[in-house]
C-alpha cells in the first residue's frame, strides 16, 4: 500500500511542472526583468492621448465657436436693392439703393451709410433724388429699451459665459476619466500582488512536496504526508491559474485607458500592456492634518458642479437684466445727414448747399410700448424663479460635496489604521509560521499545520494588498469628490 501511494505521488510530481507550464504564462516572482509602469506616467499618458480627454478639450473649442457666432451679430453688413418697372414704352421707375450698416457694440448704436439713385416718370415725390444720387450718413440710437443691453449684447455675453461652462464640463470629464483609470490601475496592482503571492505559495508547496516525497522514499516521513503535500500543491495551482486569469483581465481593462498617437494619421491608437510591465508598489504616505481643510477650500473654488452653478447664476443675472430692459418703451432716434453725390470726374464740394450740412438732414423717432407687458413680466418672473431654484441647488450641492469629501476622508483614515494593524498581523503570522516550521523539522509538528500556517499567511498578505488597494481607491475618490484629480499634483 505504501509503495502504491508513493508511486502515485511520483507520477503526479512529474506531471505538475507540465501542468504549470501549460497553463501559466511563465511570469516569475523575480521582477529583475520587469518594467515598472508608474502611476504618474499612467496619468500623463491618459492626459496626452486618451480620446475622452481629447474630446473634453473640444468642448471649449465648441463654446468658442458659439462666441464667434454671437459676435457675428455685430458684423458690418453690405446691402443693395434694385427695382425697375417699364411698361408701354414708359419707365415707371428705376430705383437702386446700396449701403453699409455698422453696429457699434458697446453702445448699441447702429451707423448706416447709403446711396440712393431713383429715376422714372412715376417715382414717388418723396423718393426723388438728384440726378447723381443721394448719399446718406445716419445713426440709430436707442433711448429707452436697448440702451444698456439688447438681444445682441445679451447673446454675446451668454456665449462668453458658456465658455466657462464648457471648461467646467471639460474638467468634469477629465476628472471622471482619471478616477476610473486610477481605480483600474490599483485593481491591476491587486491582481498582480495576488498572482505573485499565490505563485510564491505554489512554488513553496511544490518544493515541500518534493522534499516530503524524498523523505518518504527514505522512510523518514509517512507516505500519507506525500498525498497531503500533493493536495496542497494542487490546490494552490488552481488558485494560481485563476489569479493569472484575473491578472490578464485586469491588464486588459487597464489597456483600455492607454492610447498613443499614430505617426501616419495622427489619430489615437490603442496600446496593449505587455506581461513584462508591472505596477508600482504602494507607499502609504503621511497626509497632513490641514489637507482636508485645503481640499475643501479647493472644492468650493474649483469643483466643476459648483463652477457650472455659479456660471449659470451669472447667466440668469444677465438674462434678468435683459428682461427688465424689455419693460421699458422701445424708443429709438434715427438721424441722418444728406448730400448730393458729385458729378463723375469732379471732386466733392464741401461748400455746396447740397453737401453734408445740418440743414440737409432726416430725423425720425420710433416708439413702441405694449400696454399690459404680460409677455415681458411673465418672462422676467420666470427668470427670477429659476434664479431662486439655482440658489437652492447651490446650497444643496455644496452641502453634498462637503459631506461626501468628509465621508471619504473618514474612510481613508480608517483604512490607514486597518493597514497598520494588518501589517502587524502579517508579521505575527510570519513569526508563527517560522516557529511551526522549526517544530516540524524537530518532529514536533505536522505537515498539515505548516501548510495551514502558510496558507493563512498568504491569505493575510492578500488581505493586506486588498486594504492597500482600497486605500489608493479612497485617495482617488477623495480627489474626485473634491472636483479635482491627482494630475494637479504632478511635477
Short mmCIF file of C-alpha atoms in Angstrom, two decimals:
data_model
loop_
_atom_site.label_atom_id
_atom_site.label_comp_id
_atom_site.label_asym_id
_atom_site.label_seq_id
_atom_site.Cartn_x
_atom_site.Cartn_y
_atom_site.Cartn_z
CA UNK A 1 0.00 0.00 0.00
CA UNK A 2 2.83 2.37 0.89
CA UNK A 3 4.56 1.62 -2.42
CA UNK A 4 1.33 2.31 -4.32
CA UNK A 5 0.82 5.73 -2.66
CA UNK A 6 4.46 6.67 -3.31
CA UNK A 7 4.07 5.67 -6.97
CA UNK A 8 1.02 7.86 -7.41
CA UNK A 9 2.91 10.72 -5.78
CA UNK A 10 5.87 10.29 -8.14
CA UNK A 11 3.55 10.19 -11.15
CA UNK A 12 1.74 13.40 -10.14
CA UNK A 13 5.03 15.02 -9.20
CA UNK A 14 6.28 14.50 -12.72
CA UNK A 15 3.08 15.96 -14.19
CA UNK A 16 2.86 19.10 -12.02
CA UNK A 17 5.56 21.10 -13.81
CA UNK A 18 3.96 20.23 -17.15
CA UNK A 19 0.56 21.39 -15.91
CA UNK A 20 2.04 24.62 -14.65
CA UNK A 21 3.98 25.36 -17.83
CA UNK A 22 0.94 24.61 -19.98
CA UNK A 23 -1.45 26.88 -18.09
CA UNK A 24 0.77 29.66 -16.75
CA UNK A 25 2.42 32.41 -18.73
CA UNK A 26 5.79 31.88 -17.15
CA UNK A 27 5.77 35.03 -15.01
CA UNK A 28 8.15 34.88 -12.11
CA UNK A 29 8.31 36.41 -8.67
CA UNK A 30 11.73 37.71 -9.66
CA UNK A 31 11.00 41.12 -11.16
CA UNK A 32 14.55 41.96 -12.25
CA UNK A 33 13.49 41.82 -15.91
CA UNK A 34 10.22 43.66 -15.34
CA UNK A 35 9.46 47.29 -16.17
CA UNK A 36 7.56 49.33 -13.61
CA UNK A 37 4.69 51.36 -15.00
CA UNK A 38 4.43 54.28 -12.61
CA UNK A 39 1.03 55.74 -11.92
CA UNK A 40 2.31 59.26 -12.69
CA UNK A 41 3.32 58.10 -16.18
CA UNK A 42 -0.08 56.47 -16.49
CA UNK A 43 -1.79 59.80 -15.77
CA UNK A 44 0.34 61.63 -18.30
CA UNK A 45 -0.38 59.06 -20.99
CA UNK A 46 -4.11 59.48 -20.40
CA UNK A 47 -3.93 63.27 -20.49
CA UNK A 48 -1.86 63.24 -23.67
CA UNK A 49 -3.61 60.62 -25.78
CA UNK A 50 -6.90 59.35 -24.34
CA UNK A 51 -9.80 60.05 -26.76
CA UNK A 52 -12.14 61.17 -23.95
CA UNK A 53 -9.61 63.75 -22.80
CA UNK A 54 -9.21 64.98 -26.36
CA UNK A 55 -12.98 65.06 -26.64
CA UNK A 56 -13.12 67.15 -23.47
CA UNK A 57 -10.74 69.69 -24.99
CA UNK A 58 -13.14 70.07 -27.93
CA UNK A 59 -15.88 71.31 -25.58
CA UNK A 60 -14.04 74.59 -25.11
CA UNK A 61 -13.45 74.94 -28.85
CA UNK A 62 -17.14 74.34 -29.48
CA UNK A 63 -18.07 77.04 -26.97
CA UNK A 64 -15.62 79.44 -28.62
CA UNK A 65 -17.45 78.92 -31.89
CA UNK A 66 -20.68 79.93 -30.14
CA UNK A 67 -18.95 83.17 -29.13
CA UNK A 68 -17.84 83.68 -32.71
CA UNK A 69 -21.40 83.22 -33.92
CA UNK A 70 -22.68 85.74 -31.36
CA UNK A 71 -20.06 88.25 -32.48
CA UNK A 72 -21.47 87.88 -35.97
CA UNK A 73 -24.46 89.97 -34.93
CA UNK A 74 -22.08 92.96 -34.79
CA UNK A 75 -20.50 92.39 -38.18
CA UNK A 76 -20.85 95.26 -40.69
CA UNK A 77 -23.29 94.41 -43.45
CA UNK A 78 -23.33 95.45 -47.07
CA UNK A 79 -26.73 95.66 -48.72
CA UNK A 80 -28.10 96.59 -52.11
CA UNK A 81 -31.58 96.62 -53.63
CA UNK A 82 -32.52 97.31 -57.25
CA UNK A 83 -36.09 97.70 -58.54
CA UNK A 84 -37.16 98.71 -62.08
CA UNK A 85 -40.53 98.92 -63.83
CA UNK A 86 -41.02 99.67 -67.53
CA UNK A 87 -44.38 99.37 -69.31
CA UNK A 88 -45.76 100.75 -72.60
CA UNK A 89 -42.51 102.39 -73.55
CA UNK A 90 -42.66 104.30 -70.25
CA UNK A 91 -40.07 103.99 -67.48
CA UNK A 92 -42.20 103.98 -64.39
CA UNK A 93 -39.24 103.84 -62.01
CA UNK A 94 -35.65 102.71 -61.75
CA UNK A 95 -34.64 102.58 -58.10
CA UNK A 96 -31.36 101.47 -56.65
CA UNK A 97 -30.23 101.66 -53.05
CA UNK A 98 -26.96 100.33 -51.63
CA UNK A 99 -25.01 100.92 -48.46
CA UNK A 100 -23.38 99.54 -45.36
CA UNK A 101 -24.63 99.11 -41.79
CA UNK A 102 -22.11 99.14 -38.92
CA UNK A 103 -23.23 98.16 -35.39
CA UNK A 104 -21.32 99.79 -32.53
CA UNK A 105 -21.27 97.04 -29.87
CA UNK A 106 -20.56 98.85 -26.58
CA UNK A 107 -23.31 101.45 -27.04
CA UNK A 108 -25.89 99.54 -29.06
CA UNK A 109 -25.73 102.20 -31.77
CA UNK A 110 -26.04 101.45 -35.49
CA UNK A 111 -24.29 103.53 -38.12
CA UNK A 112 -25.68 103.45 -41.64
CA UNK A 113 -24.34 104.83 -44.91
CA UNK A 114 -26.47 104.57 -48.05
CA UNK A 115 -26.55 105.70 -51.65
CA UNK A 116 -29.88 106.13 -53.45
CA UNK A 117 -30.45 106.63 -57.17
CA UNK A 118 -34.10 106.83 -58.21
CA UNK A 119 -35.36 107.65 -61.74
CA UNK A 120 -38.59 107.34 -63.67
CA UNK A 121 -41.82 109.13 -64.57
CA UNK A 122 -43.86 107.83 -61.67
CA UNK A 123 -41.35 107.89 -58.82
CA UNK A 124 -42.93 108.89 -55.54
CA UNK A 125 -42.07 112.55 -54.92
CA UNK A 126 -40.55 111.80 -51.52
CA UNK A 127 -38.20 109.30 -53.21
CA UNK A 128 -36.89 111.77 -55.76
CA UNK A 129 -33.17 112.40 -55.53
CA UNK A 130 -30.63 114.43 -57.54
CA UNK A 131 -29.51 113.09 -60.90
CA UNK A 132 -26.20 111.96 -59.45
CA UNK A 133 -27.88 110.26 -56.49
CA UNK A 134 -28.27 110.96 -52.80
CA UNK A 135 -25.77 109.93 -50.10
CA UNK A 136 -26.91 109.42 -46.53
CA UNK A 137 -24.89 109.16 -43.33
CA UNK A 138 -27.16 108.15 -40.47
CA UNK A 139 -27.24 106.86 -36.93
CA UNK A 140 -29.81 104.98 -34.88
CA UNK A 141 -29.67 105.44 -31.11
CA UNK A 142 -31.95 103.52 -28.71
CA UNK A 143 -33.05 105.85 -25.95
CA UNK A 144 -35.20 103.53 -23.87
CA UNK A 145 -35.14 99.80 -24.40
CA UNK A 146 -31.80 98.60 -25.77
CA UNK A 147 -29.69 101.49 -24.49
CA UNK A 148 -27.69 99.49 -21.88
CA UNK A 149 -28.36 95.97 -23.13
CA UNK A 150 -30.12 94.43 -26.08
CA UNK A 151 -30.63 90.98 -27.57
CA UNK A 152 -27.32 91.05 -29.46
CA UNK A 153 -25.21 92.04 -26.47
CA UNK A 154 -27.09 89.61 -24.24
CA UNK A 155 -26.46 86.74 -26.66
CA UNK A 156 -22.73 87.56 -26.85
CA UNK A 157 -22.28 87.71 -23.08
CA UNK A 158 -24.26 84.50 -22.65
CA UNK A 159 -21.98 82.80 -25.17
CA UNK A 160 -18.89 84.09 -23.36
CA UNK A 161 -20.19 82.65 -20.08
CA UNK A 162 -20.88 79.38 -21.90
CA UNK A 163 -17.12 79.06 -22.39
CA UNK A 164 -16.77 78.83 -18.60
CA UNK A 165 -19.48 76.17 -18.58
CA UNK A 166 -17.56 74.25 -21.22
CA UNK A 167 -14.39 74.47 -19.11
CA UNK A 168 -16.30 73.03 -16.15
CA UNK A 169 -17.64 70.19 -18.29
CA UNK A 170 -14.13 69.57 -19.64
CA UNK A 171 -12.69 69.38 -16.13
CA UNK A 172 -15.53 67.11 -15.02
CA UNK A 173 -14.93 64.69 -17.89
CA UNK A 174 -11.17 64.62 -17.27
CA UNK A 175 -11.69 64.06 -13.55
CA UNK A 176 -14.07 61.18 -14.18
CA UNK A 177 -11.73 59.58 -16.72
CA UNK A 178 -8.74 59.79 -14.36
CA UNK A 179 -10.84 58.50 -11.47
CA UNK A 180 -11.97 55.43 -13.39
CA UNK A 181 -8.44 54.90 -14.68
CA UNK A 182 -6.97 55.16 -11.18
CA UNK A 183 -9.35 52.54 -9.82
CA UNK A 184 -8.48 50.23 -12.70
CA UNK A 185 -4.75 50.75 -12.14
CA UNK A 186 -4.94 49.71 -8.49
CA UNK A 187 -7.15 46.74 -9.37
CA UNK A 188 -4.34 45.73 -11.69
CA UNK A 189 -1.92 46.19 -8.79
CA UNK A 190 -4.08 43.94 -6.58
CA UNK A 191 -4.30 41.25 -9.27
CA UNK A 192 -0.51 41.40 -9.70
CA UNK A 193 0.08 41.09 -5.95
CA UNK A 194 -2.32 38.17 -5.67
CA UNK A 195 -0.59 36.42 -8.55
CA UNK A 196 2.86 36.92 -7.02
CA UNK A 197 1.78 35.74 -3.57
CA UNK A 198 -0.01 32.67 -4.93
CA UNK A 199 2.89 31.88 -7.25
CA UNK A 200 5.31 32.05 -4.33
CA UNK A 201 2.96 29.83 -2.31
CA UNK A 202 2.70 27.35 -5.14
CA UNK A 203 6.47 27.16 -5.54
CA UNK A 204 6.89 26.61 -1.79
CA UNK A 205 4.25 23.88 -1.84
CA UNK A 206 5.89 22.23 -4.83
CA UNK A 207 9.32 22.33 -3.18
CA UNK A 208 7.89 20.96 0.06
CA UNK A 209 6.13 18.16 -1.83
CA UNK A 210 9.39 17.08 -3.41
CA UNK A 211 11.15 17.20 -0.08
CA UNK A 212 8.44 15.16 1.63
CA UNK A 213 8.47 12.72 -1.25
CA UNK A 214 12.21 12.23 -0.86
CA UNK A 215 11.84 11.77 2.89
CA UNK A 216 9.08 9.25 2.28
CA UNK A 217 11.37 7.30 -0.04
CA UNK A 218 13.99 7.23 2.73
CA UNK A 219 11.42 6.21 5.29
CA UNK A 220 11.73 9.42 7.34
CA UNK A 221 8.14 10.51 6.60
CA UNK A 222 4.80 8.80 6.32
CA UNK A 223 3.56 8.09 2.80
CA UNK A 224 0.30 9.87 3.56
CA UNK A 225 2.29 13.08 4.05
CA UNK A 226 3.17 12.90 0.36
CA UNK A 227 -0.51 12.87 -0.54
CA UNK A 228 -1.23 15.77 1.80
CA UNK A 229 1.62 17.82 0.32
CA UNK A 230 0.38 16.96 -3.17
CA UNK A 231 -3.17 18.13 -2.36
CA UNK A 232 -1.83 21.45 -1.09
CA UNK A 233 0.24 21.84 -4.25
CA UNK A 234 -2.72 21.08 -6.50
CA UNK A 235 -5.00 23.45 -4.59
CA UNK A 236 -2.51 26.30 -4.88
CA UNK A 237 -2.01 25.57 -8.55
CA UNK A 238 -5.75 26.01 -9.15
CA UNK A 239 -5.66 29.29 -7.22
CA UNK A 240 -2.63 30.40 -9.20
CA UNK A 241 -4.31 29.65 -12.51
CA UNK A 242 -7.34 31.73 -11.50
CA UNK A 243 -5.03 34.52 -10.29
CA UNK A 244 -3.33 34.57 -13.68
CA UNK A 245 -6.70 34.86 -15.42
CA UNK A 246 -7.59 37.75 -13.10
CA UNK A 247 -4.24 39.42 -13.78
CA UNK A 248 -4.61 39.12 -17.55
CA UNK A 249 -8.14 40.53 -17.40
CA UNK A 250 -7.01 43.38 -15.15
CA UNK A 251 -4.22 44.16 -17.61
CA UNK A 252 -6.74 44.23 -20.44
CA UNK A 253 -9.05 46.56 -18.53
CA UNK A 254 -6.14 48.89 -17.87
CA UNK A 255 -5.11 48.84 -21.53
CA UNK A 256 -8.47 50.43 -22.38
CA UNK A 257 -7.12 53.70 -20.95
CA UNK A 258 -3.82 53.57 -22.84
CA UNK A 259 -3.51 55.18 -26.25
CA UNK A 260 -0.75 56.56 -28.41
CA UNK A 261 -0.62 58.84 -31.41
CA UNK A 262 -0.39 57.19 -34.81
CA UNK A 263 2.61 58.59 -36.68
CA UNK A 264 0.82 58.41 -40.03
CA UNK A 265 -2.73 59.56 -39.34
CA UNK A 266 -2.07 61.42 -36.09
CA UNK A 267 -5.15 59.76 -34.58
CA UNK A 268 -5.09 57.92 -31.23
CA UNK A 269 -4.38 54.22 -31.44
CA UNK A 270 -4.78 51.66 -28.61
CA UNK A 271 -1.77 50.37 -26.72
CA UNK A 272 -1.53 46.96 -25.03
CA UNK A 273 0.39 46.40 -21.80
CA UNK A 274 2.94 43.54 -22.17
CA UNK A 275 3.22 40.94 -19.39
CA UNK A 276 6.71 42.22 -18.51
CA UNK A 277 5.25 45.52 -17.29
CA UNK A 278 4.27 45.60 -13.62
CA UNK A 279 2.58 48.21 -11.41
CA UNK A 280 4.42 50.26 -8.87
CA UNK A 281 4.40 49.35 -5.20
CA UNK A 282 2.21 51.25 -2.75
CA UNK A 283 3.62 53.55 -0.13
CA UNK A 284 1.02 54.93 2.28
CA UNK A 285 2.30 58.46 2.69
CA UNK A 286 1.57 60.63 5.69
CA UNK A 287 -1.27 63.05 4.98
CA UNK A 288 -1.03 66.40 6.82
CA UNK A 289 -3.80 67.42 9.17
CA UNK A 290 -4.71 70.53 7.14
CA UNK A 291 -5.09 68.50 3.95
CA UNK A 292 -8.86 68.14 4.36
CA UNK A 293 -9.33 71.85 5.01
CA UNK A 294 -7.27 72.78 1.95
CA UNK A 295 -9.07 70.22 -0.20
CA UNK A 296 -12.48 71.54 0.85
CA UNK A 297 -11.35 75.07 0.04
CA UNK A 298 -10.25 73.91 -3.39
CA UNK A 299 -13.55 72.09 -3.91
CA UNK A 300 -15.54 75.23 -3.11
CA UNK A 301 -13.44 77.27 -5.55
CA UNK A 302 -12.89 74.77 -8.37
CA UNK A 303 -15.45 71.97 -8.23
CA UNK A 304 -16.96 71.61 -11.73
CA UNK A 305 -20.52 71.33 -10.43
CA UNK A 306 -20.18 74.48 -8.35
CA UNK A 307 -18.49 76.28 -11.24
CA UNK A 308 -21.38 75.34 -13.50
CA UNK A 309 -23.97 76.53 -10.99
CA UNK A 310 -22.10 79.78 -10.41
CA UNK A 311 -21.82 80.42 -14.13
CA UNK A 312 -25.48 79.60 -14.67
CA UNK A 313 -26.25 82.11 -11.91
CA UNK A 314 -24.32 84.78 -13.81
CA UNK A 315 -26.19 83.85 -16.97
CA UNK A 316 -29.53 84.16 -15.19
CA UNK A 317 -28.50 87.53 -13.70
CA UNK A 318 -27.64 88.74 -17.20
CA UNK A 319 -30.90 87.36 -18.56
CA UNK A 320 -32.86 89.07 -15.77
CA UNK A 321 -31.18 92.37 -16.59
CA UNK A 322 -32.13 91.94 -20.23
CA UNK A 323 -35.72 91.04 -19.40
CA UNK A 324 -36.01 94.09 -17.16
CA UNK A 325 -34.89 96.24 -20.05
CA UNK A 326 -37.79 94.89 -22.09
CA UNK A 327 -40.20 96.55 -19.65
CA UNK A 328 -39.03 99.94 -20.96
CA UNK A 329 -40.63 101.52 -24.01
CA UNK A 330 -38.96 100.92 -27.35
CA UNK A 331 -37.84 104.43 -28.16
CA UNK A 332 -35.21 104.99 -30.83
CA UNK A 333 -33.88 108.12 -32.51
CA UNK A 334 -32.94 108.00 -36.19
CA UNK A 335 -30.90 110.88 -37.61
CA UNK A 336 -29.20 111.19 -40.99
CA UNK A 337 -27.22 113.79 -42.90
CA UNK A 338 -27.96 114.04 -46.63
CA UNK A 339 -25.76 115.06 -49.52
CA UNK A 340 -25.86 115.13 -53.28
CA UNK A 341 -23.14 112.97 -54.82
CA UNK A 342 -20.69 114.80 -57.12
CA UNK A 343 -20.66 114.59 -60.88
CA UNK A 344 -18.30 111.99 -62.39
CA UNK A 345 -14.80 113.39 -62.67
CA UNK A 346 -15.46 116.23 -60.22
CA UNK A 347 -14.35 116.34 -56.63
CA UNK A 348 -16.67 116.66 -53.68
CA UNK A 349 -17.62 120.26 -52.91
CA UNK A 350 -17.95 120.68 -49.17
CA UNK A 351 -19.10 124.29 -49.59
CA UNK A 352 -22.05 123.35 -51.76
CA UNK A 353 -25.54 123.93 -50.45
CA UNK A 354 -26.26 120.24 -51.15
CA UNK A 355 -23.25 118.85 -49.20
CA UNK A 356 -23.35 117.23 -45.77
CA UNK A 357 -24.75 120.08 -43.69
CA UNK A 358 -27.02 120.27 -40.70
CA UNK A 359 -29.66 121.82 -42.92
CA UNK A 360 -29.72 118.66 -45.07
CA UNK A 361 -30.98 116.03 -42.68
CA UNK A 362 -33.63 113.47 -41.96
CA UNK A 363 -34.86 112.78 -38.41
CA UNK A 364 -37.27 110.19 -37.06
CA UNK A 365 -38.42 108.76 -33.75
CA UNK A 366 -39.79 105.22 -33.29
CA UNK A 367 -41.93 104.44 -30.26
CA UNK A 368 -43.44 101.09 -29.31
CA UNK A 369 -44.83 100.15 -25.90
CA UNK A 370 -47.13 97.20 -25.08
CA UNK A 371 -49.89 98.29 -22.74
CA UNK A 372 -50.03 95.28 -20.42
CA UNK A 373 -46.49 93.87 -20.75
CA UNK A 374 -47.79 90.43 -19.86
CA UNK A 375 -45.26 88.61 -22.01
CA UNK A 376 -42.35 90.64 -20.63
CA UNK A 377 -43.49 90.41 -16.99
CA UNK A 378 -44.08 86.65 -17.31
CA UNK A 379 -40.64 86.06 -18.77
CA UNK A 380 -38.99 88.19 -16.09
CA UNK A 381 -40.77 86.32 -13.30
CA UNK A 382 -39.80 83.01 -14.86
CA UNK A 383 -36.12 84.03 -14.83
CA UNK A 384 -36.42 85.14 -11.20
CA UNK A 385 -37.89 81.78 -10.21
CA UNK A 386 -35.06 79.96 -11.98
CA UNK A 387 -32.60 82.10 -10.04
CA UNK A 388 -34.21 81.09 -6.74
CA UNK A 389 -34.10 77.43 -7.75
CA UNK A 390 -30.44 77.78 -8.70
CA UNK A 391 -29.52 79.32 -5.34
CA UNK A 392 -31.19 76.43 -3.52
CA UNK A 393 -29.39 73.95 -5.76
CA UNK A 394 -26.07 75.66 -4.99
CA UNK A 395 -26.60 75.30 -1.27
CA UNK A 396 -27.56 71.63 -1.55
CA UNK A 397 -24.70 70.82 -3.93
CA UNK A 398 -22.18 72.50 -1.64
CA UNK A 399 -23.51 70.57 1.34
CA UNK A 400 -23.38 67.29 -0.61
CA UNK A 401 -19.79 67.92 -1.69
CA UNK A 402 -18.64 68.73 1.83
CA UNK A 403 -20.33 65.63 3.26
CA UNK A 404 -19.00 63.34 0.52
CA UNK A 405 -15.46 64.64 0.94
CA UNK A 406 -15.68 64.26 4.73
CA UNK A 407 -17.04 60.71 4.36
CA UNK A 408 -14.22 59.77 2.00
CA UNK A 409 -11.71 61.33 4.41
CA UNK A 410 -13.06 59.25 7.29
CA UNK A 411 -12.83 56.10 5.20
CA UNK A 412 -9.26 57.00 4.25
CA UNK A 413 -8.21 57.36 7.88
CA UNK A 414 -9.95 54.11 8.81
CA UNK A 415 -8.16 52.24 6.02
CA UNK A 416 -4.83 53.69 7.09
CA UNK A 417 -5.39 52.31 10.60
CA UNK A 418 -6.51 48.94 9.24
CA UNK A 419 -3.41 48.70 7.06
CA UNK A 420 -1.19 49.32 10.10
CA UNK A 421 -2.97 46.58 12.05
CA UNK A 422 -2.90 44.18 9.10
CA UNK A 423 0.86 44.71 8.69
CA UNK A 424 1.38 43.68 12.30
CA UNK A 425 -0.91 40.69 11.78
CA UNK A 426 1.16 39.57 8.77
CA UNK A 427 4.38 39.89 10.78
CA UNK A 428 2.90 37.87 13.61
CA UNK A 429 1.64 35.19 11.25
CA UNK A 430 5.05 35.00 9.58
CA UNK A 431 6.64 34.53 13.00
CA UNK A 432 4.11 31.85 13.79
CA UNK A 433 4.88 30.07 10.50
CA UNK A 434 8.62 30.15 11.16
CA UNK A 435 8.09 28.65 14.59
CA UNK A 436 5.86 25.94 13.15
CA UNK A 437 8.48 25.09 10.53
CA UNK A 438 11.13 24.75 13.22
CA UNK A 439 8.88 22.44 15.22
CA UNK A 440 8.19 20.42 12.06
CA UNK A 441 11.92 20.00 11.42
CA UNK A 442 12.29 18.77 15.02
CA UNK A 443 9.44 16.30 14.53
CA UNK A 444 7.14 18.10 16.97
CA UNK A 445 4.61 19.32 14.38
CA UNK A 446 2.83 18.04 11.29
CA UNK A 447 2.82 18.98 7.62
CA UNK A 448 -0.84 19.88 7.92
CA UNK A 449 -0.11 22.61 10.48
CA UNK A 450 2.75 24.01 8.41
CA UNK A 451 0.55 24.18 5.32
CA UNK A 452 -2.26 25.74 7.33
CA UNK A 453 0.05 28.41 8.78
CA UNK A 454 1.46 29.12 5.34
CA UNK A 455 -1.96 29.31 3.68
CA UNK A 456 -3.13 31.66 6.41
CA UNK A 457 -0.08 33.86 5.83
CA UNK A 458 -0.84 34.05 2.10
CA UNK A 459 -4.45 34.89 2.89
CA UNK A 460 -3.40 37.68 5.28
CA UNK A 461 -0.90 39.09 2.77
CA UNK A 462 -3.59 39.15 0.08
CA UNK A 463 -5.90 40.93 2.50
CA UNK A 464 -3.15 43.46 3.18
CA UNK A 465 -2.84 44.06 -0.57
CA UNK A 466 -6.62 44.48 -0.74
CA UNK A 467 -6.55 47.09 2.04
CA UNK A 468 -3.74 48.97 0.31
CA UNK A 469 -5.73 48.90 -2.91
CA UNK A 470 -8.82 50.21 -1.12
CA UNK A 471 -6.68 52.94 0.40
CA UNK A 472 -5.47 54.10 -3.01
CA UNK A 473 -9.01 53.96 -4.37
CA UNK A 474 -10.15 56.05 -1.40
CA UNK A 475 -7.48 58.62 -2.20
CA UNK A 476 -8.67 58.74 -5.82
CA UNK A 477 -12.26 59.04 -4.62
CA UNK A 478 -11.28 61.92 -2.33
CA UNK A 479 -9.75 63.80 -5.24
CA UNK A 480 -12.74 63.10 -7.47
CA UNK A 481 -15.36 64.10 -4.91
CA UNK A 482 -13.47 67.35 -4.33
CA UNK A 483 -13.76 68.10 -8.04
CA UNK A 484 -10.09 67.74 -8.89
CA UNK A 485 -7.63 64.99 -9.83
CA UNK A 486 -4.16 63.72 -8.93
CA UNK A 487 -2.80 65.23 -12.14
CA UNK A 488 -2.77 68.61 -10.39
CA UNK A 489 -0.11 67.26 -8.05
CA UNK A 490 2.23 66.02 -10.78
CA UNK A 491 5.50 67.92 -11.18
#
